[in-house]
Amino acid sequence: MKILVTGAAGFIGFHLCKKLLQEGHTVIGLDNLNDYYCTSLKLARLAELGIITKADSGYHLPVKSQQYPNFTFHKMDLQDRENLPALFKTYQFDLVCNLAAQAGVRYSIENPQAYIDSNLVGFANILECCRLYNIKDFVYASSSSVYGQNKKIPFSEEDRVDEPVSLYAATKRSSELMAYTYSHLYGIRCTGLRFFTVYGPWGRPDMAMFLFVNAIKNEEPIRVFNEGKLERDFTFVEDIIHGVSAVINDAAADKNSLCRIFNIGNSQPVKLLDFIEEIEKQLGVTAKKNLMPMQQGDVNRTWADSRPLMERYGYQPRVDIKEGIKQYLQWFEIFYDN
Ligand SMILES: NC(=O)c1ccc[n+]([C@@H]2O[C@H](COP(=O)([O-])OP(=O)(O)OC[C@H]3O[C@@H](n4cnc5c(N)ncnc54)[C@H](O)[C@@H]3O)[C@@H](O)[C@H]2O)c1
């Protein structure tokens, strides 16, 4: 297939592009390379895919991969209502996978506008292009944050999702609703994937995994929110990518269902203090912990019921946190320490 992946320089987008290219698809990657976190990491991910470019490189122009002949990258913004339709017209995609978004719960407390711009306006622009250029299949990233402070565990797609406790969560839920409308009105097959705390090599530096490892290695204190009384369904990126790829490769087979939403998690929540302890054990260092109150917008626990995705697509998370942390630390050492 010819597939558009937005957010291609991002953590999950990079891994997905690599997988789809290895599977033989033609991939067009799009990303605005914004500086929410260091662009050098985004450029390094692109370089790993054979795209040699700079943060201030030519806007919207195609950059060909030097490693994968069927990979082309465009630096472009989802808000760009002029060049985005032109991109769709040029390539005539078989499937669009939208991962580009303003991510991060905590940042949304201080910078709500970034979420409106990318996750609402940008998301609507992508859907509009799908409508105008007859895209049959649209797969997009949603988030476990839509469940808010859901008390029922594990979280099921049937649970209520109308009390988001951060603007990030509200924009992700809004994306799901917009996708529903486009599937209903225009027959675009839309599949939303609610990711649960993704971690692993090439991970985001604003997330706990990096913040903990970096601080511990530098003998600095780590901030432990809600005094560590948090649980997260940490999901290794490779497992996530297997799930997303299964959905993409089989999207067209599900003729009867136009609008679907699936949880994609590890389904084994881990206490934050146990997560930290495993990092400490593997690094051989005890962390200095600053116990902090609960952060605004945060939720106490996430726990995915991923059975529908397992039953429908054979999704099976395989990597536990011990192995996942090991692989992350190996990458961290090569990328940051050397
Ligand atoms: N990583 C997680 O744990 C997690 C959990 C739940 C949901 N998600 C969702 O998964 C998706 C990918 O997340 P990620 O962790 O790879 O984040 P990321 O920030 O690493 O990747 C997102 C990419 O999108 C790009 N982008 C942002 N706004 C854009 C815009 N307006 N136009 C073009 N590009 C833009 C960014 O430059 C970035 O490279 C996001 O939609 C995120 O909300 C991630």
mmCIF file of C-alpha atoms and ligand atoms in Angstrom:
data_model
loop_
_atom_site.group_PDB
_atom_site.id
_atom_site.type_symbol
_atom_site.label_atom_id
_atom_site.label_comp_id
_atom_site.label_asym_id
_atom_site.label_seq_id
_atom_site.Cartn_x
_atom_site.Cartn_y
_atom_site.Cartn_z
ATOM 1 C CA MET A 1 0.000 0.000 0.000
ATOM 2 C CA LYS A 2 0.934 3.641 -0.285
ATOM 3 C CA ILE A 3 0.594 4.962 3.240
ATOM 4 C CA LEU A 4 0.778 8.456 4.724
ATOM 5 C CA VAL A 5 2.194 8.439 8.257
ATOM 6 C CA THR A 6 1.899 11.780 10.047
ATOM 7 C CA GLY A 7 4.148 12.392 13.022
ATOM 8 C CA ALA A 8 6.811 10.329 11.224
ATOM 9 C CA ALA A 9 9.684 11.947 13.133
ATOM 10 C CA GLY A 10 7.935 11.269 16.438
ATOM 11 C CA PHE A 11 8.570 8.350 18.769
ATOM 12 C CA ILE A 12 5.803 6.010 17.591
ATOM 13 C CA GLY A 13 5.713 7.370 14.019
ATOM 14 C CA PHE A 14 9.397 6.616 13.505
ATOM 15 C CA HIS A 15 9.010 3.003 14.667
ATOM 16 C CA LEU A 16 5.892 2.567 12.560
ATOM 17 C CA CYS A 17 7.529 3.925 9.381
ATOM 18 C CA LYS A 18 10.424 1.511 9.863
ATOM 19 C CA LYS A 19 8.087 -1.450 10.285
ATOM 20 C CA LEU A 20 5.894 -0.531 7.300
ATOM 21 C CA LEU A 21 8.967 -0.051 5.090
ATOM 22 C CA GLN A 22 10.339 -3.428 6.163
ATOM 23 C CA GLU A 23 6.973 -4.914 5.228
ATOM 24 C CA GLY A 24 7.361 -3.494 1.722
ATOM 25 C CA HIS A 25 4.865 -0.636 1.803
ATOM 26 C CA THR A 26 5.513 2.721 0.202
ATOM 27 C CA VAL A 27 5.538 5.283 2.987
ATOM 28 C CA ILE A 28 5.205 9.054 2.886
ATOM 29 C CA GLY A 29 6.178 10.585 6.220
ATOM 30 C CA LEU A 30 4.981 13.994 7.368
ATOM 31 C CA ASP A 31 6.061 15.958 10.431
ATOM 32 C CA ASN A 32 6.419 19.646 11.265
ATOM 33 C CA LEU A 33 9.539 18.920 13.382
ATOM 34 C CA ASN A 34 8.332 21.272 16.118
ATOM 35 C CA ASP A 35 10.464 21.948 19.184
ATOM 36 C CA TYR A 36 8.105 20.685 21.909
ATOM 37 C CA TYR A 37 11.099 18.499 22.699
ATOM 38 C CA CYS A 38 14.557 18.574 21.169
ATOM 39 C CA THR A 39 14.392 18.463 17.397
ATOM 40 C CA SER A 40 17.793 16.766 17.302
ATOM 41 C CA LEU A 41 16.110 13.547 18.494
ATOM 42 C CA LYS A 42 13.473 13.852 15.748
ATOM 43 C CA LEU A 43 16.203 14.450 13.140
ATOM 44 C CA ALA A 44 18.195 11.482 14.458
ATOM 45 C CA ARG A 45 15.134 9.230 14.105
ATOM 46 C CA LEU A 46 14.694 10.443 10.517
ATOM 47 C CA ALA A 47 18.389 9.858 9.824
ATOM 48 C CA GLU A 48 17.917 6.288 11.051
ATOM 49 C CA LEU A 49 15.318 5.988 8.255
ATOM 50 C CA GLY A 50 17.774 7.432 5.701
ATOM 51 C CA ILE A 51 16.262 10.936 5.676
ATOM 52 C CA ILE A 52 19.027 13.481 6.019
ATOM 53 C CA THR A 53 17.446 16.832 6.740
ATOM 54 C CA LYS A 54 17.621 19.825 9.066
ATOM 55 C CA ALA A 55 15.024 21.418 11.329
ATOM 56 C CA ASP A 56 15.011 24.518 9.093
ATOM 57 C CA SER A 57 15.077 22.561 5.820
ATOM 58 C CA GLY A 58 12.794 23.354 2.873
ATOM 59 C CA TYR A 59 9.182 23.345 3.973
ATOM 60 C CA HIS A 60 6.846 20.809 2.293
ATOM 61 C CA LEU A 61 9.461 19.705 -0.281
ATOM 62 C CA PRO A 62 9.994 15.937 -0.628
ATOM 63 C CA VAL A 63 13.167 14.432 0.862
ATOM 64 C CA LYS A 64 14.018 10.955 -0.398
ATOM 65 C CA SER A 65 15.405 8.322 1.938
ATOM 66 C CA GLN A 66 18.958 7.231 1.238
ATOM 67 C CA GLN A 67 18.195 3.875 2.805
ATOM 68 C CA TYR A 68 14.643 2.986 1.855
ATOM 69 C CA PRO A 69 13.810 3.709 -1.820
ATOM 70 C CA ASN A 70 10.098 3.679 -0.978
ATOM 71 C CA PHE A 71 10.272 6.290 1.770
ATOM 72 C CA THR A 72 9.805 10.036 1.239
ATOM 73 C CA PHE A 73 9.570 12.676 3.944
ATOM 74 C CA HIS A 74 7.808 16.049 3.870
ATOM 75 C CA LYS A 75 8.279 18.630 6.572
ATOM 76 C CA MET A 76 4.732 19.929 6.796
ATOM 77 C CA ASP A 77 2.165 21.078 9.330
ATOM 78 C CA LEU A 78 -1.277 19.521 9.755
ATOM 79 C CA GLN A 79 -2.632 23.039 9.962
ATOM 80 C CA ASP A 80 -1.455 23.823 6.430
ATOM 81 C CA ARG A 81 -4.666 23.913 4.420
ATOM 82 C CA GLU A 82 -2.833 24.746 1.201
ATOM 83 C CA ASN A 83 -0.101 22.132 0.947
ATOM 84 C CA LEU A 84 -1.883 19.270 2.719
ATOM 85 C CA PRO A 85 -4.529 18.763 -0.015
ATOM 86 C CA ALA A 86 -1.764 19.042 -2.647
ATOM 87 C CA LEU A 87 0.108 16.222 -0.894
ATOM 88 C CA PHE A 88 -3.000 14.009 -0.980
ATOM 89 C CA LYS A 89 -3.536 14.837 -4.647
ATOM 90 C CA THR A 90 0.058 13.982 -5.567
ATOM 91 C CA TYR A 91 0.268 10.649 -3.816
ATOM 92 C CA GLN A 92 -3.273 9.180 -3.854
ATOM 93 C CA PHE A 93 -2.750 7.283 -0.598
ATOM 94 C CA ASP A 94 -4.343 3.895 0.036
ATOM 95 C CA LEU A 95 -4.365 4.489 3.776
ATOM 96 C CA VAL A 96 -3.654 7.377 6.130
ATOM 97 C CA CYS A 97 -2.264 6.855 9.642
ATOM 98 C CA ASN A 98 -2.423 9.991 11.760
ATOM 99 C CA LEU A 99 -0.015 9.962 14.681
ATOM 100 C CA ALA A 100 0.959 13.648 14.597
ATOM 101 C CA ALA A 101 -0.401 15.474 17.594
ATOM 102 C CA GLN A 102 0.604 17.672 20.444
ATOM 103 C CA ALA A 103 1.287 14.985 23.016
ATOM 104 C CA GLY A 104 1.783 15.203 26.782
ATOM 105 C CA VAL A 105 -0.753 15.700 29.558
ATOM 106 C CA ARG A 106 1.251 18.077 31.719
ATOM 107 C CA TYR A 107 2.159 20.523 28.944
ATOM 108 C CA SER A 108 -1.555 20.922 28.119
ATOM 109 C CA ILE A 109 -2.131 22.671 31.448
ATOM 110 C CA GLU A 110 0.256 25.476 30.455
ATOM 111 C CA ASN A 111 -0.111 25.481 26.662
ATOM 112 C CA PRO A 112 -3.683 24.633 25.705
ATOM 113 C CA GLN A 113 -3.476 26.371 22.326
ATOM 114 C CA ALA A 114 -0.929 23.881 20.948
ATOM 115 C CA TYR A 115 -3.512 21.102 21.517
ATOM 116 C CA ILE A 116 -6.302 23.031 19.825
ATOM 117 C CA ASP A 117 -4.058 23.742 16.830
ATOM 118 C CA SER A 118 -2.697 20.251 16.170
ATOM 119 C CA ASN A 119 -5.211 17.872 17.740
ATOM 120 C CA LEU A 120 -8.436 19.607 16.750
ATOM 121 C CA VAL A 121 -7.726 21.878 13.752
ATOM 122 C CA GLY A 122 -4.929 19.664 12.383
ATOM 123 C CA PHE A 123 -6.945 16.502 12.918
ATOM 124 C CA ALA A 124 -9.975 18.012 11.167
ATOM 125 C CA ASN A 125 -7.766 19.041 8.243
ATOM 126 C CA ILE A 126 -6.532 15.479 7.801
ATOM 127 C CA LEU A 127 -10.068 14.128 7.901
ATOM 128 C CA GLU A 128 -11.151 16.715 5.346
ATOM 129 C CA CYS A 129 -8.337 15.646 3.001
ATOM 130 C CA CYS A 130 -9.407 12.016 3.475
ATOM 131 C CA ARG A 131 -12.905 13.004 2.391
ATOM 132 C CA LEU A 132 -11.773 15.096 -0.588
ATOM 133 C CA TYR A 133 -9.348 12.472 -1.892
ATOM 134 C CA ASN A 134 -11.488 9.400 -1.282
ATOM 135 C CA ILE A 135 -9.292 7.754 1.317
ATOM 136 C CA LYS A 136 -10.927 4.466 2.269
ATOM 137 C CA ASP A 137 -8.984 3.743 5.461
ATOM 138 C CA PHE A 138 -7.977 6.086 8.220
ATOM 139 C CA VAL A 139 -6.116 4.865 11.313
ATOM 140 C CA TYR A 140 -5.351 7.349 14.095
ATOM 141 C CA ALA A 141 -3.800 7.644 17.550
ATOM 142 C CA SER A 142 -6.057 8.190 20.492
ATOM 143 C CA SER A 143 -5.049 7.774 24.120
ATOM 144 C CA SER A 144 -5.814 6.033 27.400
ATOM 145 C CA SER A 145 -6.234 9.535 28.823
ATOM 146 C CA VAL A 146 -9.804 9.597 27.441
ATOM 147 C CA TYR A 147 -10.780 7.337 30.374
ATOM 148 C CA GLY A 148 -10.031 10.108 32.888
ATOM 149 C CA GLN A 149 -10.312 8.862 36.473
ATOM 150 C CA ASN A 150 -12.285 5.780 35.415
ATOM 151 C CA LYS A 151 -12.717 3.598 38.489
ATOM 152 C CA LYS A 152 -13.735 0.439 36.642
ATOM 153 C CA ILE A 153 -10.779 -1.762 35.798
ATOM 154 C CA PRO A 154 -9.506 -2.812 33.392
ATOM 155 C CA PHE A 155 -10.556 0.011 31.043
ATOM 156 C CA SER A 156 -12.820 -1.229 28.285
ATOM 157 C CA GLU A 157 -13.864 0.480 25.061
ATOM 158 C CA GLU A 158 -17.418 0.263 26.412
ATOM 159 C CA ASP A 159 -16.623 2.466 29.427
ATOM 160 C CA ARG A 160 -17.725 6.090 29.690
ATOM 161 C CA VAL A 161 -15.260 8.581 28.289
ATOM 162 C CA ASP A 162 -17.018 11.887 28.839
ATOM 163 C CA GLU A 163 -15.045 13.251 31.776
ATOM 164 C CA PRO A 164 -11.568 14.084 30.444
ATOM 165 C CA VAL A 165 -9.402 15.640 33.173
ATOM 166 C CA SER A 166 -6.925 17.368 30.850
ATOM 167 C CA LEU A 167 -7.294 19.311 27.625
ATOM 168 C CA TYR A 168 -5.040 16.731 25.991
ATOM 169 C CA ALA A 169 -7.603 14.047 26.840
ATOM 170 C CA ALA A 170 -10.454 16.266 25.667
ATOM 171 C CA THR A 171 -8.789 16.776 22.275
ATOM 172 C CA LYS A 172 -8.151 13.042 21.900
ATOM 173 C CA ARG A 173 -11.780 12.240 22.663
ATOM 174 C CA SER A 174 -12.835 14.984 20.244
ATOM 175 C CA SER A 175 -10.734 13.328 17.531
ATOM 176 C CA GLU A 176 -12.617 10.086 18.094
ATOM 177 C CA LEU A 177 -15.944 11.894 17.742
ATOM 178 C CA MET A 178 -14.860 13.709 14.576
ATOM 179 C CA ALA A 179 -13.667 10.399 13.101
ATOM 180 C CA TYR A 180 -17.036 8.859 13.906
ATOM 181 C CA THR A 181 -18.838 11.609 12.007
ATOM 182 C CA TYR A 182 -16.584 11.270 8.957
ATOM 183 C CA SER A 183 -17.062 7.528 8.885
ATOM 184 C CA HIS A 184 -20.825 7.940 9.234
ATOM 185 C CA LEU A 185 -21.234 10.694 6.640
ATOM 186 C CA TYR A 186 -18.591 9.837 4.081
ATOM 187 C CA GLY A 187 -17.965 6.118 4.514
ATOM 188 C CA ILE A 188 -14.319 6.449 5.533
ATOM 189 C CA ARG A 189 -13.306 3.397 7.557
ATOM 190 C CA CYS A 190 -11.854 4.936 10.747
ATOM 191 C CA THR A 191 -9.897 2.987 13.350
ATOM 192 C CA GLY A 192 -8.850 4.753 16.549
ATOM 193 C CA LEU A 193 -6.182 3.199 18.752
ATOM 194 C CA ARG A 194 -6.063 4.215 22.406
ATOM 195 C CA PHE A 195 -2.369 3.900 23.272
ATOM 196 C CA PHE A 196 -1.395 3.185 26.893
ATOM 197 C CA THR A 197 1.902 4.762 28.126
ATOM 198 C CA VAL A 198 4.269 3.738 25.351
ATOM 199 C CA TYR A 199 7.980 3.419 26.200
ATOM 200 C CA GLY A 200 11.118 2.018 24.609
ATOM 201 C CA PRO A 201 14.158 2.944 22.502
ATOM 202 C CA TRP A 202 13.938 6.372 20.808
ATOM 203 C CA GLY A 203 11.334 7.374 23.426
ATOM 204 C CA ARG A 204 10.210 10.897 24.170
ATOM 205 C CA PRO A 205 12.357 12.959 26.549
ATOM 206 C CA ASP A 206 9.272 14.466 28.232
ATOM 207 C CA MET A 207 8.122 11.055 29.462
ATOM 208 C CA ALA A 208 8.868 9.312 32.783
ATOM 209 C CA MET A 209 11.225 6.704 31.337
ATOM 210 C CA PHE A 210 13.696 9.296 30.030
ATOM 211 C CA LEU A 211 13.255 11.703 32.949
ATOM 212 C CA PHE A 212 13.989 8.975 35.501
ATOM 213 C CA VAL A 213 16.937 7.396 33.691
ATOM 214 C CA ASN A 214 18.527 10.718 32.836
ATOM 215 C CA ALA A 215 18.214 12.070 36.384
ATOM 216 C CA ILE A 216 19.411 8.865 38.036
ATOM 217 C CA LYS A 217 22.446 8.670 35.754
ATOM 218 C CA ASN A 218 23.293 12.296 36.555
ATOM 219 C CA GLU A 219 22.773 11.717 40.300
ATOM 220 C CA GLU A 220 19.929 14.230 40.305
ATOM 221 C CA PRO A 221 16.660 13.756 42.202
ATOM 222 C CA ILE A 222 13.653 12.396 40.338
ATOM 223 C CA ARG A 223 10.181 13.855 40.851
ATOM 224 C CA VAL A 224 7.713 11.182 41.906
ATOM 225 C CA PHE A 225 4.172 12.461 41.548
ATOM 226 C CA ASN A 226 1.336 11.529 43.896
ATOM 227 C CA GLU A 227 4.120 10.223 46.149
ATOM 228 C CA GLY A 228 4.449 7.251 43.816
ATOM 229 C CA LYS A 229 0.833 6.138 44.269
ATOM 230 C CA LEU A 230 0.262 5.900 40.521
ATOM 231 C CA GLU A 231 -0.084 2.897 38.269
ATOM 232 C CA ARG A 232 0.576 2.836 34.553
ATOM 233 C CA ASP A 233 -0.017 0.194 31.930
ATOM 234 C CA PHE A 234 3.463 0.653 30.416
ATOM 235 C CA THR A 235 3.469 -0.774 26.896
ATOM 236 C CA PHE A 236 6.660 -1.512 24.991
ATOM 237 C CA VAL A 237 6.859 0.285 21.658
ATOM 238 C CA GLU A 238 7.564 -2.900 19.679
ATOM 239 C CA ASP A 239 4.297 -4.426 20.933
ATOM 240 C CA ILE A 240 2.432 -1.243 19.995
ATOM 241 C CA ILE A 241 3.931 -1.312 16.498
ATOM 242 C CA HIS A 242 2.931 -4.936 15.968
ATOM 243 C CA GLY A 243 -0.620 -3.995 16.880
ATOM 244 C CA VAL A 244 -0.745 -0.898 14.666
ATOM 245 C CA SER A 245 0.782 -2.771 11.745
ATOM 246 C CA ALA A 246 -1.765 -5.600 12.122
ATOM 247 C CA VAL A 247 -4.589 -3.062 12.016
ATOM 248 C CA ILE A 248 -3.118 -1.296 8.973
ATOM 249 C CA ASN A 249 -2.451 -4.475 7.008
ATOM 250 C CA ASP A 250 -5.910 -5.791 7.679
ATOM 251 C CA ALA A 251 -7.887 -2.533 7.675
ATOM 252 C CA ALA A 252 -9.570 -3.191 4.374
ATOM 253 C CA ALA A 253 -10.680 -6.690 5.396
ATOM 254 C CA ASP A 254 -13.181 -5.371 7.938
ATOM 255 C CA LYS A 255 -15.849 -4.451 5.407
ATOM 256 C CA ASN A 256 -18.752 -4.285 7.819
ATOM 257 C CA SER A 257 -17.418 -2.006 10.453
ATOM 258 C CA LEU A 258 -16.862 1.625 9.531
ATOM 259 C CA CYS A 259 -15.843 3.083 12.844
ATOM 260 C CA ARG A 260 -13.877 1.193 15.455
ATOM 261 C CA ILE A 261 -11.913 2.085 18.559
ATOM 262 C CA PHE A 262 -9.467 -0.298 20.249
ATOM 263 C CA ASN A 263 -7.390 -0.149 23.399
ATOM 264 C CA ILE A 264 -3.777 -1.059 22.803
ATOM 265 C CA GLY A 265 -1.902 -1.657 26.032
ATOM 266 C CA ASN A 266 0.094 -4.233 27.941
ATOM 267 C CA SER A 267 -2.839 -5.030 30.269
ATOM 268 C CA GLN A 268 -0.457 -5.357 33.227
ATOM 269 C CA PRO A 269 -0.373 -2.102 35.179
ATOM 270 C CA VAL A 270 2.806 -1.449 37.133
ATOM 271 C CA LYS A 271 3.112 0.656 40.300
ATOM 272 C CA LEU A 272 5.287 3.684 39.633
ATOM 273 C CA LEU A 273 7.579 2.827 42.555
ATOM 274 C CA ASP A 274 8.080 -0.700 41.158
ATOM 275 C CA PHE A 275 8.928 0.797 37.769
ATOM 276 C CA ILE A 276 11.517 3.056 39.404
ATOM 277 C CA GLU A 277 12.874 0.144 41.443
ATOM 278 C CA GLU A 278 13.442 -1.894 38.277
ATOM 279 C CA ILE A 279 15.361 1.011 36.710
ATOM 280 C CA GLU A 280 17.421 1.349 39.899
ATOM 281 C CA LYS A 281 18.156 -2.366 39.904
ATOM 282 C CA GLN A 282 19.295 -2.400 36.275
ATOM 283 C CA LEU A 283 21.400 0.766 36.673
ATOM 284 C CA GLY A 284 22.772 -0.385 40.015
ATOM 285 C CA VAL A 285 22.004 3.043 41.530
ATOM 286 C CA THR A 286 19.434 4.136 44.112
ATOM 287 C CA ALA A 287 17.413 7.127 42.940
ATOM 288 C CA LYS A 288 17.036 10.248 45.063
ATOM 289 C CA LYS A 289 13.268 10.615 45.144
ATOM 290 C CA ASN A 290 11.383 13.877 45.606
ATOM 291 C CA LEU A 291 7.885 12.817 46.563
ATOM 292 C CA MET A 292 5.470 15.310 45.013
ATOM 293 C CA PRO A 293 1.693 15.843 45.155
ATOM 294 C CA MET A 294 -0.577 14.703 42.324
ATOM 295 C CA GLN A 295 -0.159 16.769 39.163
ATOM 296 C CA GLN A 296 -3.122 18.564 37.676
ATOM 297 C CA GLY A 297 -4.569 16.662 34.738
ATOM 298 C CA ASP A 298 -2.987 13.363 35.790
ATOM 299 C CA VAL A 299 -4.887 10.143 36.465
ATOM 300 C CA ASN A 300 -4.169 7.597 39.212
ATOM 301 C CA ARG A 301 -4.226 4.464 37.172
ATOM 302 C CA THR A 302 -4.377 3.176 33.613
ATOM 303 C CA TRP A 303 -5.105 -0.425 32.745
ATOM 304 C CA ALA A 304 -6.070 -1.585 29.264
ATOM 305 C CA ASP A 305 -8.470 -4.338 28.468
ATOM 306 C CA SER A 306 -7.023 -5.132 25.029
ATOM 307 C CA ARG A 307 -9.100 -8.249 24.385
ATOM 308 C CA PRO A 308 -11.035 -6.866 21.383
ATOM 309 C CA LEU A 309 -7.750 -6.059 19.603
ATOM 310 C CA MET A 310 -6.362 -9.470 20.560
ATOM 311 C CA GLU A 311 -9.425 -11.295 19.299
ATOM 312 C CA ARG A 312 -9.782 -9.295 16.096
ATOM 313 C CA TYR A 313 -6.121 -8.850 15.097
ATOM 314 C CA GLY A 314 -4.187 -11.398 17.146
ATOM 315 C CA TYR A 315 -2.529 -8.568 19.079
ATOM 316 C CA GLN A 316 -0.342 -10.001 21.835
ATOM 317 C CA PRO A 317 1.930 -7.847 24.014
ATOM 318 C CA ARG A 318 5.122 -9.792 24.700
ATOM 319 C CA VAL A 319 7.619 -7.494 26.400
ATOM 320 C CA ASP A 320 7.446 -7.095 30.190
ATOM 321 C CA ILE A 321 8.943 -4.080 31.959
ATOM 322 C CA LYS A 322 12.110 -5.909 32.938
ATOM 323 C CA GLU A 323 12.961 -6.637 29.298
ATOM 324 C CA GLY A 324 11.558 -3.296 28.092
ATOM 325 C CA ILE A 325 13.682 -1.296 30.540
ATOM 326 C CA LYS A 326 16.734 -3.372 29.564
ATOM 327 C CA GLN A 327 16.246 -2.559 25.891
ATOM 328 C CA TYR A 328 15.638 1.118 26.683
ATOM 329 C CA LEU A 329 18.822 1.380 28.755
ATOM 330 C CA GLN A 330 20.868 -0.272 26.000
ATOM 331 C CA TRP A 331 19.586 2.293 23.506
ATOM 332 C CA PHE A 332 20.035 5.191 25.966
ATOM 333 C CA GLU A 333 23.664 4.291 26.469
ATOM 334 C CA ILE A 334 24.398 4.213 22.751
ATOM 335 C CA PHE A 335 22.408 7.336 21.908
ATOM 336 C CA TYR A 336 23.105 9.662 24.839
ATOM 337 C CA ASP A 337 26.155 8.353 26.672
ATOM 338 C CA ASN A 338 28.348 7.573 23.664
HETATM 339 N N1 LIG B 1 3.733 7.893 23.611
HETATM 340 C C1 LIG B 1 2.652 7.596 24.327
HETATM 341 O O1 LIG B 1 2.748 7.030 25.429
HETATM 342 C C2 LIG B 1 1.275 7.909 23.809
HETATM 343 C C3 LIG B 1 0.171 7.542 24.590
HETATM 344 C C4 LIG B 1 -1.104 7.835 24.132
HETATM 345 C C5 LIG B 1 -1.275 8.436 22.905
HETATM 346 N N2 LIG B 1 -0.202 8.796 22.168
HETATM 347 C C6 LIG B 1 -0.435 9.444 20.880
HETATM 348 O O2 LIG B 1 0.332 8.789 19.893
HETATM 349 C C7 LIG B 1 0.752 9.718 18.895
HETATM 350 C C8 LIG B 1 2.260 9.654 18.747
HETATM 351 O O3 LIG B 1 2.849 9.967 20.012
HETATM 352 P P1 LIG B 1 4.410 10.011 20.234
HETATM 353 O O4 LIG B 1 4.672 9.529 21.606
HETATM 354 O O5 LIG B 1 5.112 9.410 19.085
HETATM 355 O O6 LIG B 1 4.626 11.602 20.241
HETATM 356 P P2 LIG B 1 5.734 12.493 19.499
HETATM 357 O O7 LIG B 1 5.556 13.875 20.044
HETATM 358 O O8 LIG B 1 7.070 11.871 19.626
HETATM 359 O O9 LIG B 1 5.269 12.431 17.990
HETATM 360 C C9 LIG B 1 4.343 13.314 17.423
HETATM 361 C C10 LIG B 1 4.993 13.961 16.205
HETATM 362 O O10 LIG B 1 4.005 14.776 15.586
HETATM 363 C C11 LIG B 1 4.616 15.974 15.151
HETATM 364 N N3 LIG B 1 3.577 17.011 15.126
HETATM 365 C C12 LIG B 1 2.941 17.575 16.181
HETATM 366 N N4 LIG B 1 2.052 18.486 15.750
HETATM 367 C C13 LIG B 1 2.135 18.500 14.402
HETATM 368 C C14 LIG B 1 1.469 19.241 13.390
HETATM 369 N N5 LIG B 1 0.563 20.189 13.694
HETATM 370 N N6 LIG B 1 1.801 19.015 12.096
HETATM 371 C C15 LIG B 1 2.729 18.071 11.770
HETATM 372 N N7 LIG B 1 3.399 17.353 12.700
HETATM 373 C C16 LIG B 1 3.100 17.568 13.996
HETATM 374 C C17 LIG B 1 5.714 16.257 16.157
HETATM 375 O O11 LIG B 1 6.757 17.033 15.605
HETATM 376 C C18 LIG B 1 6.167 14.863 16.558
HETATM 377 O O12 LIG B 1 7.320 14.475 15.849
HETATM 378 C C19 LIG B 1 0.216 11.063 19.330
HETATM 379 O O13 LIG B 1 -1.012 11.279 18.682
HETATM 380 C C20 LIG B 1 -0.008 10.897 20.818
HETATM 381 O O14 LIG B 1 -1.007 11.769 21.304
HETATM 382 C C21 LIG B 1 1.072 8.539 22.589
#
